XYZ file of C-alpha atoms in Angstrom:
741
model
C -86.281 -58.743 41.331
C -84.585 -61.576 42.944
C -83.914 -64.299 40.143
C -83.358 -66.990 42.775
C -87.114 -66.305 44.170
C -88.361 -66.540 40.670
C -86.540 -70.006 40.038
C -87.665 -71.203 43.572
C -91.381 -70.226 42.636
C -91.034 -71.946 39.494
C -89.974 -75.045 40.853
C -92.732 -75.061 43.530
C -95.378 -74.569 40.662
C -93.860 -77.625 38.779
C -94.032 -79.739 41.943
C -97.615 -78.743 42.289
C -98.447 -79.771 38.917
C -96.976 -83.338 39.603
C -94.141 -83.134 37.086
C -91.514 -85.866 37.655
C -88.088 -84.128 37.657
C -86.251 -87.431 36.985
C -88.312 -88.140 33.740
C -87.618 -87.005 30.181
C -90.477 -84.302 29.336
C -93.182 -85.390 26.916
C -93.763 -82.351 24.661
C -97.052 -81.828 22.902
C -96.852 -78.472 21.560
C -94.655 -78.949 18.489
C -95.364 -77.053 15.233
C -95.543 -78.886 11.863
C -92.942 -78.358 9.375
C -95.146 -76.225 7.472
C -96.331 -74.288 10.386
C -92.747 -73.725 11.507
C -91.881 -72.740 7.828
C -94.748 -69.909 7.972
C -93.568 -68.873 11.468
C -90.040 -68.397 10.038
C -91.314 -66.444 7.212
C -93.082 -63.964 9.603
C -89.702 -63.674 11.636
C -87.503 -63.511 8.437
C -86.260 -60.012 8.948
C -85.927 -60.392 12.586
C -84.126 -63.610 12.069
C -81.826 -61.985 9.444
C -80.691 -59.437 11.979
C -80.129 -62.108 14.823
C -78.124 -64.245 12.523
C -75.626 -61.436 11.685
C -75.001 -60.700 15.619
C -75.262 -64.289 16.670
C -72.743 -65.464 14.061
C -70.311 -62.721 15.397
C -70.685 -63.979 18.798
C -70.097 -67.620 17.852
C -67.112 -66.554 16.007
C -65.789 -64.521 18.868
C -66.397 -67.474 21.353
C -64.923 -70.001 18.829
C -63.703 -73.218 20.604
C -66.395 -73.155 23.246
C -69.078 -75.713 23.182
C -72.158 -73.229 22.516
C -75.721 -73.961 21.336
C -77.934 -70.774 20.344
C -81.682 -71.368 20.473
C -83.999 -68.354 19.137
C -87.609 -68.443 20.271
C -90.671 -66.426 19.528
C -92.751 -64.445 22.048
C -94.674 -67.657 22.939
C -91.499 -69.792 23.631
C -91.644 -71.532 20.302
C -88.052 -72.579 19.058
C -87.516 -71.185 15.518
C -83.887 -72.122 15.149
C -81.085 -73.790 16.735
C -77.371 -73.270 15.812
C -73.949 -73.892 17.258
C -72.254 -76.960 18.747
C -73.610 -80.109 17.152
C -72.887 -82.335 19.986
C -74.891 -80.283 22.427
C -77.656 -80.052 19.747
C -77.930 -83.852 19.313
C -78.131 -84.183 22.995
C -81.065 -81.802 23.436
C -82.776 -83.376 20.215
C -82.533 -86.702 22.185
C -84.461 -85.341 24.932
C -87.328 -83.952 22.733
C -86.110 -80.332 22.524
C -86.114 -79.344 18.845
C -87.007 -76.650 16.303
C -90.795 -76.095 16.332
C -91.140 -76.979 20.019
C -93.035 -74.676 22.171
C -91.725 -74.248 25.725
C -94.395 -74.038 28.214
C -93.574 -74.533 32.003
C -96.312 -77.269 32.437
C -94.096 -79.596 30.202
C -90.638 -78.056 30.139
C -90.691 -77.422 33.977
C -88.372 -74.507 35.267
C -86.536 -73.084 32.142
C -84.675 -70.066 31.178
C -86.841 -69.502 28.156
C -90.074 -69.409 29.895
C -88.862 -67.326 33.014
C -87.212 -64.696 30.584
C -90.392 -64.087 28.680
C -92.557 -64.125 31.600
C -90.506 -61.550 33.664
C -88.634 -59.814 30.773
C -85.566 -60.260 32.577
C -82.059 -61.993 31.533
C -82.179 -65.329 33.281
C -79.368 -67.844 33.964
C -80.028 -71.369 34.967
C -76.852 -73.489 36.023
C -76.918 -77.052 36.860
C -79.495 -77.781 39.693
C -81.425 -74.548 38.795
C -83.312 -76.638 36.123
C -86.176 -78.546 37.296
C -85.377 -81.557 35.085
C -82.406 -83.679 36.333
C -81.240 -84.442 32.772
C -80.374 -80.647 32.303
C -78.098 -80.493 35.587
C -75.074 -80.754 33.400
C -75.981 -77.459 31.380
C -75.937 -73.918 31.816
C -78.549 -72.055 30.052
C -78.603 -68.259 29.587
C -81.576 -66.435 28.026
C -82.454 -62.741 27.268
C -85.577 -61.500 25.926
C -85.870 -59.051 23.098
C -88.187 -56.689 21.874
C -89.146 -53.672 19.768
C -87.982 -51.099 22.243
C -90.191 -48.172 21.069
C -93.390 -50.001 21.757
C -92.212 -52.723 24.299
C -93.315 -55.382 22.027
C -91.847 -58.630 23.182
C -90.653 -60.621 20.350
C -89.015 -63.676 21.579
C -85.815 -64.869 23.324
C -82.191 -65.707 22.543
C -80.652 -68.546 24.600
C -77.218 -69.797 24.852
C -76.679 -73.225 26.199
C -73.492 -74.949 27.241
C -71.897 -77.428 29.336
C -71.880 -76.618 33.132
C -68.119 -76.604 33.218
C -67.898 -73.764 30.715
C -70.252 -71.672 33.009
C -69.186 -68.106 33.282
C -71.294 -65.027 33.960
C -69.488 -63.342 31.326
C -71.705 -65.270 28.763
C -74.881 -63.731 30.206
C -73.142 -60.235 30.096
C -72.022 -60.795 26.585
C -75.506 -62.124 25.441
C -77.137 -58.969 26.879
C -74.835 -56.924 24.946
C -75.820 -58.842 21.712
C -79.300 -58.417 22.404
C -78.942 -54.641 22.851
C -77.354 -54.578 19.468
C -80.015 -56.666 17.967
C -82.826 -54.447 19.404
C -81.067 -51.346 18.099
C -80.868 -52.703 14.511
C -84.333 -53.989 14.680
C -85.458 -50.448 15.485
C -83.364 -49.146 12.667
C -84.782 -51.730 10.228
C -88.209 -50.864 11.522
C -87.510 -47.346 10.803
C -86.233 -48.016 7.310
C -89.337 -49.942 6.254
C -91.056 -46.701 6.348
C -88.802 -45.505 3.626
C -89.841 -48.020 1.057
C -92.920 -45.737 0.009
C -91.617 -42.514 -1.417
C -94.430 -40.256 0.213
C -93.493 -41.601 3.448
C -89.817 -40.269 3.454
C -88.875 -37.054 4.743
C -85.684 -36.661 2.813
C -83.951 -33.518 3.896
C -84.772 -34.008 7.635
C -82.679 -37.274 7.959
C -79.214 -37.235 9.076
C -78.443 -40.043 6.602
C -77.327 -39.488 2.874
C -80.263 -40.598 0.907
C -80.526 -41.543 -2.825
C -83.673 -42.774 -4.596
C -83.805 -43.676 -8.183
C -86.741 -44.908 -10.645
C -86.573 -48.322 -12.105
C -84.306 -47.200 -14.994
C -81.502 -46.014 -12.568
C -82.296 -42.286 -12.791
C -81.912 -40.372 -9.509
C -85.190 -38.884 -8.195
C -84.439 -37.893 -4.855
C -80.897 -36.919 -3.284
C -80.549 -35.149 -0.017
C -77.993 -32.549 1.396
C -75.837 -35.210 3.179
C -75.691 -37.336 -0.118
C -74.206 -34.212 -1.820
C -71.564 -33.742 1.010
C -70.539 -37.485 0.708
C -70.387 -37.570 -3.002
C -69.174 -34.119 -3.756
C -72.066 -34.069 -6.329
C -74.745 -31.199 -6.288
C -78.481 -32.300 -6.345
C -79.165 -30.149 -9.451
C -76.274 -31.730 -11.319
C -77.533 -35.329 -10.777
C -81.299 -35.061 -10.376
C -83.026 -36.930 -13.186
C -79.640 -38.378 -14.564
C -78.281 -41.869 -14.342
C -76.601 -43.361 -11.431
C -73.238 -43.938 -13.602
C -71.596 -40.808 -11.983
C -71.726 -42.281 -8.347
C -69.190 -44.356 -6.976
C -71.885 -46.723 -5.514
C -73.480 -47.149 -9.100
C -72.551 -50.783 -9.257
C -74.426 -51.809 -6.034
C -77.432 -49.626 -6.979
C -77.353 -51.425 -10.368
C -77.314 -54.746 -8.758
C -80.388 -53.817 -6.678
C -82.371 -52.543 -9.733
C -81.464 -55.442 -12.062
C -81.173 -58.358 -9.676
C -83.092 -57.315 -6.539
C -80.055 -57.539 -4.475
C -80.093 -55.893 -1.026
C -76.784 -54.377 0.581
C -76.847 -53.724 4.268
C -73.980 -52.235 6.649
C -71.290 -52.041 3.891
C -68.431 -49.807 5.501
C -67.153 -47.042 3.265
C -64.488 -44.387 3.612
C -64.926 -41.377 1.786
C -63.018 -38.060 1.584
C -65.136 -35.154 0.646
C -63.458 -32.429 -1.315
C -62.094 -29.548 0.903
C -62.032 -31.959 3.867
C -59.108 -33.118 5.854
C -60.548 -36.145 7.259
C -62.465 -39.114 5.754
C -66.162 -39.555 6.520
C -66.791 -43.290 7.400
C -70.219 -44.608 6.580
C -72.475 -47.647 6.556
C -73.988 -48.022 3.119
C -77.442 -49.736 2.579
C -79.268 -50.356 -0.674
C -82.499 -52.141 -1.423
C -85.218 -52.270 -4.120
C -88.506 -50.525 -3.945
C -91.589 -52.614 -5.046
C -94.688 -51.278 -6.657
C -98.121 -52.882 -5.514
C -97.612 -55.648 -8.253
C -94.357 -56.587 -6.372
C -92.262 -55.391 -9.411
C -89.082 -53.162 -8.716
C -90.038 -49.692 -9.301
C -86.816 -48.341 -8.131
C -83.969 -48.384 -5.554
C -83.338 -46.790 -2.090
C -79.731 -46.055 -0.845
C -78.447 -44.511 2.126
C -75.085 -43.597 3.824
C -75.204 -43.763 7.626
C -72.421 -41.523 9.135
C -70.294 -43.681 11.636
C -67.310 -41.340 11.686
C -67.274 -40.549 15.375
C -67.901 -44.210 16.351
C -64.991 -45.176 13.963
C -62.789 -42.778 15.563
C -63.722 -44.117 19.203
C -62.854 -47.673 17.976
C -59.552 -46.581 16.356
C -58.782 -44.601 19.684
C -59.468 -47.742 21.795
C -57.149 -49.982 19.637
C -54.495 -47.213 19.471
C -54.363 -47.065 23.348
C -54.104 -50.800 23.621
C -50.874 -50.697 21.852
C -49.434 -47.264 22.659
C -48.123 -45.789 26.001
C -50.832 -42.923 26.913
C -48.318 -40.439 28.382
C -45.792 -40.442 25.420
C -47.623 -41.879 22.482
C -44.760 -44.412 21.925
C -45.560 -48.040 21.257
C -45.909 -49.774 24.687
C -44.772 -53.085 26.079
C -47.650 -55.056 24.510
C -46.690 -53.496 20.943
C -43.003 -54.302 21.415
C -43.222 -57.902 22.584
C -45.835 -58.673 19.765
C -43.427 -57.298 17.003
C -40.429 -58.942 18.835
C -42.224 -62.350 18.397
C -43.215 -61.688 14.765
C -39.554 -60.651 14.017
C -38.329 -63.809 15.735
C -40.887 -65.906 13.715
C -39.740 -64.503 10.438
C -36.021 -64.920 11.194
C -36.143 -68.595 12.064
C -35.188 -69.747 8.592
C -32.953 -66.886 7.350
C -29.768 -65.141 8.239
C -31.522 -61.990 9.659
C -29.694 -59.873 12.340
C -31.487 -57.486 14.672
C -30.911 -56.292 18.052
C -32.809 -55.542 21.358
C -31.848 -52.274 23.041
C -32.805 -51.362 26.589
C -32.460 -47.699 27.646
C -32.851 -46.401 31.163
C -32.621 -42.684 32.294
C -29.901 -42.269 34.936
C -31.057 -40.955 38.317
C -34.482 -40.139 37.060
C -35.931 -40.540 40.516
C -34.131 -37.274 41.650
C -35.980 -35.481 38.980
C -39.513 -36.812 40.244
C -38.475 -36.129 44.042
C -37.151 -32.659 43.164
C -39.428 -31.295 40.505
C -42.451 -33.242 41.088
C -44.082 -36.149 39.191
C -45.691 -33.793 36.671
C -42.589 -32.143 35.511
C -41.023 -35.834 35.607
C -43.804 -36.717 33.161
C -43.068 -33.811 31.022
C -39.385 -34.626 30.739
C -40.384 -38.210 29.628
C -42.432 -36.874 26.732
C -39.465 -34.853 25.760
C -37.116 -37.850 25.847
C -39.747 -39.774 23.902
C -39.941 -37.033 21.149
C -36.102 -37.126 20.899
C -35.891 -40.976 20.639
C -38.699 -40.829 17.880
C -36.957 -38.105 16.048
C -33.639 -40.045 16.339
C -34.906 -43.165 14.613
C -37.708 -41.510 12.472
C -35.879 -42.275 9.079
C -35.325 -46.144 10.135
C -37.307 -49.209 10.499
C -36.449 -49.339 14.261
C -39.244 -49.382 16.793
C -39.055 -47.203 19.937
C -41.263 -48.111 22.779
C -41.885 -47.196 26.370
C -41.912 -50.359 28.698
C -42.855 -48.248 31.872
C -41.333 -45.722 34.141
C -38.175 -44.202 32.789
C -37.279 -47.244 30.734
C -37.370 -47.471 26.882
C -36.601 -50.163 24.167
C -35.477 -49.901 20.749
C -36.072 -52.846 18.436
C -33.247 -52.395 15.718
C -34.554 -54.314 12.541
C -32.720 -55.256 9.539
C -29.191 -54.163 10.614
C -26.060 -55.428 8.732
C -23.771 -56.034 11.811
C -22.867 -55.210 15.357
C -21.211 -51.959 14.596
C -24.554 -50.677 13.060
C -26.119 -51.394 16.408
C -23.273 -49.605 18.037
C -23.799 -46.596 15.930
C -27.379 -46.457 16.693
C -26.560 -46.448 20.520
C -24.154 -43.621 19.989
C -26.688 -41.583 17.950
C -29.259 -42.281 20.941
C -26.635 -41.099 23.302
C -26.187 -37.860 21.377
C -29.862 -36.755 21.987
C -28.912 -36.263 25.531
C -26.098 -33.800 24.875
C -28.647 -31.104 24.588
C -30.232 -29.834 27.932
C -34.050 -30.612 28.538
C -36.140 -27.549 29.477
C -38.932 -28.220 31.665
C -40.975 -25.041 32.700
C -38.298 -22.513 33.886
C -35.709 -25.387 34.502
C -32.849 -26.293 32.315
C -30.808 -29.365 33.054
C -29.020 -32.306 31.495
C -29.906 -35.990 32.108
C -28.055 -39.106 30.833
C -29.106 -42.531 29.912
C -27.498 -46.140 30.058
C -28.092 -48.459 27.375
C -27.712 -52.346 26.942
C -27.701 -54.109 23.671
C -28.326 -57.811 22.900
C -27.945 -59.321 19.310
C -29.948 -61.878 17.433
C -29.261 -64.697 17.170
C -25.933 -64.573 19.010
C -27.222 -63.455 22.409
C -30.371 -65.327 22.390
C -32.915 -67.000 20.164
C -36.149 -66.050 22.026
C -37.844 -62.960 23.230
C -37.269 -63.692 26.908
C -33.484 -64.465 26.662
C -33.223 -61.270 24.313
C -34.836 -58.741 26.750
C -33.009 -60.286 29.649
C -29.494 -59.992 28.028
C -30.213 -56.446 27.056
C -31.459 -55.653 30.451
C -28.496 -57.174 32.096
C -26.007 -55.158 29.547
C -27.915 -52.059 30.641
C -27.355 -52.645 34.198
C -23.736 -53.379 33.528
C -23.657 -49.888 31.728
C -24.858 -48.391 34.974
C -22.332 -50.420 36.811
C -19.803 -48.986 34.694
C -20.474 -45.328 35.587
C -23.897 -44.664 33.639
C -23.993 -42.307 30.506
C -22.607 -45.350 28.544
C -23.741 -48.156 26.205
C -22.737 -51.899 26.695
C -23.257 -54.783 24.448
C -24.114 -58.115 26.177
C -21.316 -60.482 26.311
C -20.544 -63.115 28.733
C -17.188 -61.797 29.728
C -18.462 -58.294 29.550
C -21.403 -59.077 31.867
C -18.916 -60.094 34.364
C -19.535 -63.685 33.604
C -16.237 -64.829 32.205
C -14.142 -66.877 34.490
C -16.757 -66.142 37.246
C -19.431 -67.667 34.907
C -17.264 -70.676 34.382
C -16.494 -70.994 38.138
C -20.354 -70.557 39.035
C -21.202 -73.225 36.354
C -19.038 -75.841 37.712
C -20.251 -74.944 41.157
C -23.828 -75.351 40.293
C -23.298 -78.786 38.979
C -21.595 -79.628 42.331
C -24.351 -77.832 44.067
C -26.967 -80.269 42.731
C -24.953 -83.236 43.867
C -24.047 -81.923 47.390
C -27.592 -80.476 48.223
C -26.550 -76.954 48.441
C -29.738 -75.638 47.265
C -32.505 -74.860 49.864
C -36.127 -73.667 49.447
C -37.427 -70.488 51.120
C -41.218 -70.232 51.218
C -43.155 -66.953 51.294
C -46.868 -67.070 52.653
C -49.785 -65.734 50.465
C -52.504 -64.142 52.536
C -56.301 -63.718 52.080
C -56.681 -60.029 52.648
C -60.284 -60.326 54.009
C -59.453 -62.988 56.633
C -55.659 -62.615 57.064
C -55.204 -66.302 56.714
C -52.445 -67.981 54.980
C -54.017 -69.628 51.788
C -50.845 -70.842 50.333
C -46.842 -70.433 50.051
C -44.536 -69.747 47.055
C -41.307 -71.958 46.949
C -38.219 -69.756 46.299
C -34.932 -70.910 45.452
C -31.715 -70.215 47.224
C -28.024 -71.404 46.981
C -26.185 -71.857 50.184
C -22.644 -71.664 48.787
C -20.011 -73.434 51.148
C -17.598 -70.509 50.726
C -19.661 -67.619 49.164
C -22.557 -67.980 51.517
C -26.118 -67.293 50.161
C -25.859 -66.558 46.524
C -28.600 -64.328 45.136
C -30.817 -66.106 42.445
C -30.068 -63.229 40.002
C -26.515 -64.276 39.831
C -26.845 -68.091 39.288
C -30.262 -68.524 37.601
C -29.191 -66.737 34.224
C -26.150 -68.995 34.070
C -28.279 -72.129 34.964
C -30.711 -71.159 32.205
C -28.112 -70.490 29.488
C -26.466 -73.869 30.317
C -29.389 -75.895 30.638
C -28.911 -76.791 34.276
C -32.144 -74.862 35.057
C -34.064 -78.161 34.098
C -32.377 -80.317 36.642
C -32.714 -77.533 39.355
C -36.219 -77.029 38.410
C -36.945 -80.691 38.751
C -35.325 -80.574 42.199
C -37.367 -77.692 43.169
C -40.452 -79.356 42.077
C -39.752 -82.596 43.969
C -38.624 -80.688 47.220
C -41.492 -78.554 47.369
C -44.063 -81.286 46.950
C -42.061 -83.454 49.426
C -42.146 -80.483 52.069
C -45.737 -79.718 51.619
C -46.696 -83.445 52.117
C -44.381 -83.458 55.170
C -46.173 -80.500 56.644
C -49.515 -82.441 56.083
C -48.186 -85.643 57.610
C -46.967 -83.697 60.668
C -50.738 -82.616 61.216
C -50.557 -79.067 59.778
C -53.309 -77.435 57.665
C -53.078 -78.469 53.966
C -52.231 -75.448 51.816
C -51.423 -74.995 48.104
C -47.646 -74.643 47.262
C -46.785 -72.409 44.198
C -43.515 -73.350 42.247
C -42.039 -71.397 39.303
C -41.310 -73.290 36.120
C -38.594 -72.016 33.666
C -39.114 -71.740 29.929
C -36.687 -74.825 29.261
C -38.764 -76.752 31.699
C -42.180 -75.941 30.300
C -40.852 -76.610 26.727
C -39.629 -80.202 27.422
C -41.982 -82.974 26.140
C -41.522 -85.196 29.297
C -42.880 -82.261 31.801
C -46.188 -83.733 32.568
C -44.736 -87.340 32.816
C -42.171 -86.057 35.407
C -44.740 -84.116 37.402
C -46.976 -87.219 37.531
C -44.161 -89.081 38.797
C -43.191 -86.585 41.467
C -46.702 -86.441 42.665
C -46.876 -90.172 42.912
C -43.469 -90.390 44.623
C -44.239 -87.632 47.202
C -47.909 -88.650 47.824
C -49.050 -84.897 47.302
C -52.471 -84.283 46.056
C -52.246 -82.380 42.795
C -54.686 -79.755 43.832
C -52.193 -78.696 46.415
C -49.658 -77.733 43.675
C -49.751 -74.681 41.648
C -47.409 -74.187 38.556
C -46.425 -70.537 37.677
C -45.571 -69.716 34.206
C -44.973 -66.671 32.445
C -46.783 -65.193 29.451
C -43.996 -65.646 27.025
C -43.975 -69.385 27.653
C -47.576 -69.386 25.902
C -46.377 -67.691 22.719
C -46.557 -71.128 21.054
C -50.331 -71.380 21.549
C -51.010 -74.728 20.193
C -48.185 -76.177 22.418
C -49.336 -74.160 25.433
C -53.014 -75.469 25.122
C -51.658 -79.143 24.854
C -49.420 -78.836 27.885
C -51.704 -76.772 30.160
C -54.567 -79.102 29.186
C -52.535 -82.130 30.301
C -51.630 -80.351 33.572
C -55.150 -79.564 34.248
C -56.246 -83.091 33.867
C -53.694 -83.990 36.449
C -55.602 -81.393 38.834
C -52.687 -79.129 39.158
C -53.500 -75.303 39.176
C -52.006 -72.779 36.626
C -50.888 -69.338 37.336
C -49.586 -66.672 34.912
C -46.573 -65.072 36.830
C -45.670 -61.367 36.306
C -49.002 -60.813 34.493
C -48.966 -57.550 32.386
C -45.158 -57.498 31.585
C -45.728 -59.774 28.519
C -48.105 -60.089 25.576
C -51.668 -61.213 26.569
C -54.710 -62.480 24.728
C -57.840 -62.796 26.803
C -59.268 -65.377 24.299
C -56.283 -67.521 24.881
C -56.332 -66.969 28.698
C -59.869 -68.656 28.357
C -58.315 -71.660 26.123
C -55.552 -72.159 28.821
C -57.901 -72.656 31.641
C -55.790 -70.366 33.897
C -56.721 -70.512 37.543
C -54.772 -67.477 38.783
C -52.938 -64.234 37.597
C -50.234 -62.932 39.618
C -49.911 -59.111 39.162
C -45.978 -58.165 38.658
C -44.447 -56.369 41.560
C -43.225 -53.781 39.216
C -46.798 -52.364 38.915
C -47.642 -52.714 42.728
C -44.651 -50.851 43.745
C -45.763 -47.655 42.261
C -49.445 -47.926 42.499
C -49.594 -44.923 45.030
C -47.616 -42.564 43.013
C -47.857 -43.774 39.260
C -51.359 -43.384 38.008
C -50.529 -45.608 34.918
C -49.413 -48.412 37.097
C -52.440 -47.965 39.244
C -54.877 -48.272 36.308
C -52.957 -51.302 35.209
C -53.459 -53.039 38.208
C -57.042 -51.930 38.413
C -57.761 -53.207 34.856
C -56.068 -56.582 35.493
C -58.126 -57.156 38.641
C -61.425 -56.259 36.976
C -60.573 -58.406 34.037
C -59.779 -61.410 36.242
C -62.881 -60.963 38.064
C -65.115 -60.897 35.037
C -63.399 -64.105 33.606
C -63.873 -65.793 36.896
C -59.950 -66.149 37.454
C -58.472 -65.538 40.792
C -55.810 -62.753 41.005
C -52.908 -62.412 43.435
C -50.522 -59.287 43.805
C -46.875 -59.741 44.880
C -44.628 -57.288 46.140
C -47.113 -55.578 48.571
C -44.618 -53.692 51.125
C -46.931 -50.957 52.642
C -50.366 -50.619 54.077
C -51.393 -48.001 51.540
C -50.647 -50.484 48.815
C -52.670 -53.172 50.678
C -55.692 -50.979 51.196
C -55.672 -49.934 47.558
C -55.717 -53.406 46.458
C -58.511 -54.328 48.994
C -60.632 -51.570 47.319
C -60.085 -53.000 43.968
C -61.455 -56.506 45.283
C -57.920 -58.216 45.007
C -58.299 -60.732 47.717
C -54.905 -62.425 47.631
C -51.477 -60.889 48.170
C -47.891 -61.722 49.067
C -44.852 -59.463 50.049
C -42.911 -57.901 52.862
C -45.793 -56.442 54.421
C -46.895 -59.617 55.610
C -43.817 -62.002 55.704
C -40.543 -62.310 53.999
C -39.466 -65.632 52.434
C -38.295 -68.027 55.194
C -37.130 -71.562 55.625
C -39.607 -74.334 56.088
C -38.820 -74.920 59.901
C -39.824 -71.122 60.510
C -42.887 -71.216 58.427
C -44.275 -74.718 59.879
C -45.763 -73.170 63.150
C -47.564 -70.614 61.259
C -49.543 -73.184 59.161
C -51.918 -74.213 61.998
C -53.245 -77.797 62.986
C -55.216 -79.603 60.496
C -59.018 -78.984 60.980
C -58.290 -75.885 63.032
């Protein structure tokens, strides 16, 4: 059924009734306090179930201004919980506990529509009939006893319109589904309160029933399995031998009720633990006195295994079983945090297989995957007796986090041990061959004090090992990284380049794949050295970062990019958004927001036409990131997470950061047609961004196959060589089109 038609029909009815949408409604159907209390008593068991799941939802969405309203089947508000500010506002408009919503008074509202049509309903802003509700978003879902389709009421989430997200309605539907399942379970469990209504041995739950003195009167087969006690040995005896005797005793003596207590029990002769939810409650006689206790074990072992499997896959590589990039970066972050105030020494080691592409090309990807599994097994065995963490970062690249090492020599010895595992040939099917690896090592704190720097330096050392002939390891050092005298020369040249305007910006278009139109450009830094010519960014950016010159360069890039964009607009070209990368040092500077505000004022560029690209690692200090990104959003500047998927991610924080766009790293896009894992990662990122209402752009698109695959995933925005390479401003200008075209 079309929800928009239902809303329109309701508004037409309200207009025919002569309701004034600009007025504040005058509600007449309101329960007295006594009537409301009686109504709540009738709904007591239902409300207890709702409280459990609603509290879970509020905890999950902590930080968002949400108000929860619970109504009965007639639209009477039984309870309101959540954000006090929203609650006060709606109270001032007459909406309060005890009020019965009817369309004739409340106008078009989500509660009445959900009850009338038994459908999830969302009303956003102007969907409401009354104007005073136009700054709110309401999501209502009806709930019922599913066995008899007996409508019980609605649960409504109310928030401010700026927090509207379809994800809220989807989450509320999931919560209501869980509530209905639990209500069904409780409805069934009620029948167990009277002994002659319980079919003990046919249930799949473990059942224990006692008399008022705590002697066991019923004990089924599953209870025997869980407790390792036979029925004939416990029947008519005290509960004291049971591990849950304390809880059953509380039920008998104090009328306590226990629900959903998770227990792990290992029955005798079994290899695995059984995971159960334990319930216990009193059984009352006709006079309301406790006549015994009922307890049950509900087997959730399979559900628990699935949850553990999901959690495992989130932090482990599916192919090799090793920890993945997410696991590695999180542990590196924790190690850095714990090492701030001490004299800890640890190392980051990057390992890359030499000429692995030849293996894939000659033996096929399946055999290549088998080889990666063998490599992972050997690396795991090599470090099994230590605290070191071996991870697979993707492709044929592995990392080892060397924890609690005494000195540099110990790190070198680990590298030698790792090199040794490649001395024995690998056997894949009938093929026997040798393969080698190149290793780079960066030590904390001498080679970097943050995760990004350590990983970058280990990566640089690894490539130096490859350049030195492969099958080797290298420690990161300025002079060993080809940055001794050359670094000093380049550092001085960078300082001069800032004063002599030797830096230039190239611009790479960003394309809407559905229309083919240019929707923005990314500003990319180039250095036109007077004698060396164009110096690649990979050669001078690391030096600029280490020396701190990246801050001055970054400010130049921001000012130049904003100035150029405004110049295009002034020349009559169509306004587009320009994306500029921020360095970590820039992001951490306290005057970043003030500098940006000044640059925008100087250049005259509208903030909405500027987008800043940051990396996930910059947001590891969550409180600082929330503060800075919040101030940037207030200015109207867009925020994009660059290289998304290569660092640590927390979806809750993504929401807090108010991210506008995610950029999928080209390392995933490059192999989406040949690497199923990369393809799955890209598909997951696009789906996640779509559900969160965040735009997503894929970089590094070079082929039509890659483009078509991204189109199928509904990824609308791309950039890469398939469309355009980065180009100077004068070459790009004619492609912008005239303003208003």
